[in-house]
C-alpha cells in the first residue's frame, strides 16, 4: 500500500487530494490498483502518520498452521478431543464489524451509565437498555423500519453475540414498547451529552447554529385535531404530503445541543422565541452567539435576545441592502481569504457586514444566465404559436414559474383584454436597469449582528459554519434515513426521531475522532469498511458424538487494521468455544390403536 496524490485546479488554486492505494496482481500477471481509503486534503503531520502506519502494516506476514484430524491425536493426552474434519460446517454468517464499532461508540459516550437507571429491566426480564442499543445500532448501520429489524436484520447481525442476548431483543412488540419509554428523558440526555463531549473532545457551546428542516409522511392516516402532522412548506419539495418540522441546534463542530419536533405548518420565524427560553432554562443564562439564516429571526426575537444578553449573527434579506447601499460605498473592503472580502457598517442597534465571494459570484451568475436563457427561448417559442389570450396567459405563467427570479429581468407586454383577435401576440424586452442591479448583488450577502466589537472576518467565519447544521440534516435524512416514518402515533413518531438523534450522536462522535486523521474520511465510509467483517459459527463434530462450536469473526484486513490503529481501538478476544451434545434425531413412532 502507498499514498497517492491527485492534484486538481479549483478556484485558481492547486489542491492536493490524498488516497491510500494498494496494488493487486491478477491471474494474468497484470497489476491493478484499488483505492483503500480516500483521505481528502491532509496536512504534513497527518501525511507522515499515514505513511508510518502503511509501513507497519506492509511488513506484516501471515503464516499457516496445520490442523490434525482425529486419527493423529496424541494417545497420552486425556484432554484431547478428536474432530471429524470431513464433517466441518460453517453456519450463520452475520455482520459483526459495524455492530462492534457501534457498541464501542456507545461505550465511549457512556450511554450505559445514563440509561441503566432510566431503562431498568421489566418485571418479566425484558432488557430495555439492550433493546434501545439495538435500535440505535440498526439506525446507524442499516436504517429501516422496526418490522425489518425484527424480520431480517437482527438475525443477519451479531448484536446478540455482542450483547450476550438472544432474539428477545428483536421481538416485534418489544421494539415498539421500547419507543414508548424514551421521549421523557430527552432533556436529561441533552445535558449528559454536552458534558460527555466536553470531556472527550473539549467541545464548547459558546457558538450555536440554529436551523430547521422538515420530514414528510407518504400515508395520511387518521389523526387527532392537534396532531403535529400538518401541511406546510416542504424542504423536500413534497407539499402534497403532511409533515413535521425538526428544529436543531448544533455547534460549529457538529455536536448537537438540542432539537425539537414541531407541527408541520410551523413558520420558521415563530420558533426562535420558545427555543431561547428553553435553552436558558436548561443550561442557564450565558452570552452565547446564535448563528441563523435569514427567515428564522424576527425583530421581536432579536429584541428578546438583546434583553437576554445573548449575541446573534443572522442572515438578512438582500432587500435591506437597498437602504444601506450608500453607506457601504464609503467603507473599504477587507480581505478574509483568497476570493472573499467583507465590509462593515455600523447602524443604530446593530452592525451590518457585507460579504462578497468570487466563487459565489460565478455560481449565481451561471445559474441566472442559464435560467434567463431558457426563459427567453420559451418566450420566443410562444411568440410563434397560435394561441388565444387565455391560453397564452397560462403558458406565460408556467414559463415564469420555471424561470424563478430570473423572470423579473424580462418585461412582457401583453395584449389588451378587450382585443377581439382570435390569436394573441405579445412582446418582451430585457430590463437592463434591473439586470445591472442584480449583477452588482450577485455573490454578495448581508449579515446582521449585535457583536459590534468583533472583527468582520471572524463574523463571516461564524456565518459560513451554518453548513454544519445543514450537514447534520443531510446525515439525518440520508445516512440515518429518518424517513420513511411508518408510525401513526405522535408519541412514537417523536420516539423514532429520538432514536435517529441518538444514532447521529454516535456518528458525530466517530466524526470528531476521524477529523484529526483526515477530513476526507467520513463516518459512513468507516462503517461501510467494518461491515465487511463477518462472524460465522464453525461446527466441528467430535469423535465421541458431541459437537464443538466456534463463533469467530473474520480477521481484519489491512485497511481495517490501519483504521483500528489510528482510532486507537483494539478488537476483543474471540468468543470461547462451546461443546455441546448433538441433538438426537426424533423419528415418528406408530401409535397403537
PDB file of C-alpha atoms in Angstrom, residues 100-209:
ATOM      1  CA  UNK A 100     -18.965  -3.913  17.239  1.00  0.00           C
ATOM      2  CA  UNK A 101     -17.983  -0.352  16.233  1.00  0.00           C
ATOM      3  CA  UNK A 102     -21.421   0.941  17.239  1.00  0.00           C
ATOM      4  CA  UNK A 103     -21.032  -0.735  20.645  1.00  0.00           C
ATOM      5  CA  UNK A 104     -17.613   0.929  21.055  1.00  0.00           C
ATOM      6  CA  UNK A 105     -19.072   4.370  20.295  1.00  0.00           C
ATOM      7  CA  UNK A 106     -21.942   3.659  22.702  1.00  0.00           C
ATOM      8  CA  UNK A 107     -19.445   2.864  25.471  1.00  0.00           C
ATOM      9  CA  UNK A 108     -17.300   5.923  24.683  1.00  0.00           C
ATOM     10  CA  UNK A 109     -20.322   8.145  25.268  1.00  0.00           C
ATOM     11  CA  UNK A 110     -21.085   6.163  28.457  1.00  0.00           C
ATOM     12  CA  UNK A 111     -24.702   5.771  27.410  1.00  0.00           C
ATOM     13  CA  UNK A 112     -24.998   2.624  29.529  1.00  0.00           C
ATOM     14  CA  UNK A 113     -24.384   4.744  32.619  1.00  0.00           C
ATOM     15  CA  UNK A 114     -27.068   7.220  31.546  1.00  0.00           C
ATOM     16  CA  UNK A 115     -29.770   4.755  30.513  1.00  0.00           C
ATOM     17  CA  UNK A 116     -29.294   1.993  33.104  1.00  0.00           C
ATOM     18  CA  UNK A 117     -31.186   3.941  35.793  1.00  0.00           C
ATOM     19  CA  UNK A 118     -33.818   5.207  33.353  1.00  0.00           C
ATOM     20  CA  UNK A 119     -34.469   1.972  31.465  1.00  0.00           C
ATOM     21  CA  UNK A 120     -34.254  -0.820  34.067  1.00  0.00           C
ATOM     22  CA  UNK A 121     -35.326  -4.329  33.040  1.00  0.00           C
ATOM     23  CA  UNK A 122     -39.029  -5.030  33.243  1.00  0.00           C
ATOM     24  CA  UNK A 123     -40.547  -7.396  35.792  1.00  0.00           C
ATOM     25  CA  UNK A 124     -40.638 -10.022  33.054  1.00  0.00           C
ATOM     26  CA  UNK A 125     -36.891  -9.536  32.483  1.00  0.00           C
ATOM     27  CA  UNK A 126     -37.025  -7.502  29.240  1.00  0.00           C
ATOM     28  CA  UNK A 127     -33.630  -5.714  28.972  1.00  0.00           C
ATOM     29  CA  UNK A 128     -34.850  -2.339  27.687  1.00  0.00           C
ATOM     30  CA  UNK A 129     -31.325  -0.890  27.663  1.00  0.00           C
ATOM     31  CA  UNK A 130     -30.100  -3.539  25.219  1.00  0.00           C
ATOM     32  CA  UNK A 131     -33.237  -3.160  23.106  1.00  0.00           C
ATOM     33  CA  UNK A 132     -32.513   0.564  22.777  1.00  0.00           C
ATOM     34  CA  UNK A 133     -28.865  -0.097  21.911  1.00  0.00           C
ATOM     35  CA  UNK A 134     -30.013  -2.492  19.189  1.00  0.00           C
ATOM     36  CA  UNK A 135     -32.415   0.100  17.761  1.00  0.00           C
ATOM     37  CA  UNK A 136     -29.686   2.765  17.685  1.00  0.00           C
ATOM     38  CA  UNK A 137     -27.096   0.425  16.111  1.00  0.00           C
ATOM     39  CA  UNK A 138     -29.632  -0.556  13.449  1.00  0.00           C
ATOM     40  CA  UNK A 139     -30.355   3.100  12.656  1.00  0.00           C
ATOM     41  CA  UNK A 140     -26.615   3.832  12.391  1.00  0.00           C
ATOM     42  CA  UNK A 141     -25.621   0.808  10.291  1.00  0.00           C
ATOM     43  CA  UNK A 142     -28.535  -0.181   8.078  1.00  0.00           C
ATOM     44  CA  UNK A 143     -31.569   2.020   8.829  1.00  0.00           C
ATOM     45  CA  UNK A 144     -35.077   0.819   8.167  1.00  0.00           C
ATOM     46  CA  UNK A 145     -38.356   0.039   9.874  1.00  0.00           C
ATOM     47  CA  UNK A 146     -38.671  -1.727  13.214  1.00  0.00           C
ATOM     48  CA  UNK A 147     -40.519  -4.508  11.389  1.00  0.00           C
ATOM     49  CA  UNK A 148     -37.490  -5.081   9.129  1.00  0.00           C
ATOM     50  CA  UNK A 149     -35.231  -5.204  12.197  1.00  0.00           C
ATOM     51  CA  UNK A 150     -37.466  -7.890  13.682  1.00  0.00           C
ATOM     52  CA  UNK A 151     -37.928  -9.880  10.488  1.00  0.00           C
ATOM     53  CA  UNK A 152     -34.461  -9.715   8.924  1.00  0.00           C
ATOM     54  CA  UNK A 153     -31.702  -7.514  10.309  1.00  0.00           C
ATOM     55  CA  UNK A 154     -31.264  -8.842  13.837  1.00  0.00           C
ATOM     56  CA  UNK A 155     -30.583 -12.405  12.667  1.00  0.00           C
ATOM     57  CA  UNK A 156     -28.240 -11.063   9.967  1.00  0.00           C
ATOM     58  CA  UNK A 157     -26.218  -9.138  12.587  1.00  0.00           C
ATOM     59  CA  UNK A 158     -24.048 -10.109  15.527  1.00  0.00           C
ATOM     60  CA  UNK A 159     -25.820  -7.868  18.058  1.00  0.00           C
ATOM     61  CA  UNK A 160     -26.964 -10.912  20.042  1.00  0.00           C
ATOM     62  CA  UNK A 161     -23.334 -12.107  20.327  1.00  0.00           C
ATOM     63  CA  UNK A 162     -22.018  -8.667  21.289  1.00  0.00           C
ATOM     64  CA  UNK A 163     -24.730  -8.030  23.894  1.00  0.00           C
ATOM     65  CA  UNK A 164     -24.784 -11.653  25.143  1.00  0.00           C
ATOM     66  CA  UNK A 165     -28.510 -11.798  24.460  1.00  0.00           C
ATOM     67  CA  UNK A 166     -30.926 -13.616  22.178  1.00  0.00           C
ATOM     68  CA  UNK A 167     -33.826 -12.884  19.837  1.00  0.00           C
ATOM     69  CA  UNK A 168     -35.880 -11.477  22.727  1.00  0.00           C
ATOM     70  CA  UNK A 169     -34.285  -8.089  21.906  1.00  0.00           C
ATOM     71  CA  UNK A 170     -35.877  -8.075  18.455  1.00  0.00           C
ATOM     72  CA  UNK A 171     -39.345  -9.342  19.328  1.00  0.00           C
ATOM     73  CA  UNK A 172     -41.743  -7.099  17.400  1.00  0.00           C
ATOM     74  CA  UNK A 173     -43.839  -5.722  20.265  1.00  0.00           C
ATOM     75  CA  UNK A 174     -40.725  -5.269  22.409  1.00  0.00           C
ATOM     76  CA  UNK A 175     -39.231  -2.864  19.861  1.00  0.00           C
ATOM     77  CA  UNK A 176     -42.373  -0.725  19.742  1.00  0.00           C
ATOM     78  CA  UNK A 177     -42.833  -0.742  23.517  1.00  0.00           C
ATOM     79  CA  UNK A 178     -39.242   0.412  23.972  1.00  0.00           C
ATOM     80  CA  UNK A 179     -40.007   3.500  21.860  1.00  0.00           C
ATOM     81  CA  UNK A 180     -42.726   4.468  24.330  1.00  0.00           C
ATOM     82  CA  UNK A 181     -40.143   4.787  27.139  1.00  0.00           C
ATOM     83  CA  UNK A 182     -37.682   7.217  25.524  1.00  0.00           C
ATOM     84  CA  UNK A 183     -39.036  10.731  24.945  1.00  0.00           C
ATOM     85  CA  UNK A 184     -39.454  11.524  28.651  1.00  0.00           C
ATOM     86  CA  UNK A 185     -35.652  11.513  29.124  1.00  0.00           C
ATOM     87  CA  UNK A 186     -34.785  13.804  26.203  1.00  0.00           C
ATOM     88  CA  UNK A 187     -33.853  16.925  28.190  1.00  0.00           C
ATOM     89  CA  UNK A 188     -31.669  14.963  30.621  1.00  0.00           C
ATOM     90  CA  UNK A 189     -29.895  13.296  27.710  1.00  0.00           C
ATOM     91  CA  UNK A 190     -29.032  16.667  26.145  1.00  0.00           C
ATOM     92  CA  UNK A 191     -27.283  17.798  29.338  1.00  0.00           C
ATOM     93  CA  UNK A 192     -25.465  14.474  29.712  1.00  0.00           C
ATOM     94  CA  UNK A 193     -24.159  14.513  26.134  1.00  0.00           C
ATOM     95  CA  UNK A 194     -22.936  18.121  26.397  1.00  0.00           C
ATOM     96  CA  UNK A 195     -20.863  17.175  29.425  1.00  0.00           C
ATOM     97  CA  UNK A 196     -19.549  13.990  27.789  1.00  0.00           C
ATOM     98  CA  UNK A 197     -18.470  15.699  24.562  1.00  0.00           C
ATOM     99  CA  UNK A 198     -16.719  18.318  26.637  1.00  0.00           C
ATOM    100  CA  UNK A 199     -14.766  15.574  28.417  1.00  0.00           C
ATOM    101  CA  UNK A 200     -13.912  13.680  25.223  1.00  0.00           C
ATOM    102  CA  UNK A 201     -13.182  16.492  22.769  1.00  0.00           C
ATOM    103  CA  UNK A 202     -13.187  19.725  24.763  1.00  0.00           C
ATOM    104  CA  UNK A 203     -16.384  20.765  22.967  1.00  0.00           C
ATOM    105  CA  UNK A 204     -17.626  24.273  23.730  1.00  0.00           C
ATOM    106  CA  UNK A 205     -21.163  25.550  23.295  1.00  0.00           C
ATOM    107  CA  UNK A 206     -20.464  29.273  23.031  1.00  0.00           C
ATOM    108  CA  UNK A 207     -21.401  29.462  19.331  1.00  0.00           C
ATOM    109  CA  UNK A 208     -24.719  27.812  18.385  1.00  0.00           C
ATOM    110  CA  UNK A 209     -26.015  27.177  14.872  1.00  0.00           C
TER     111      UNK A 209
END
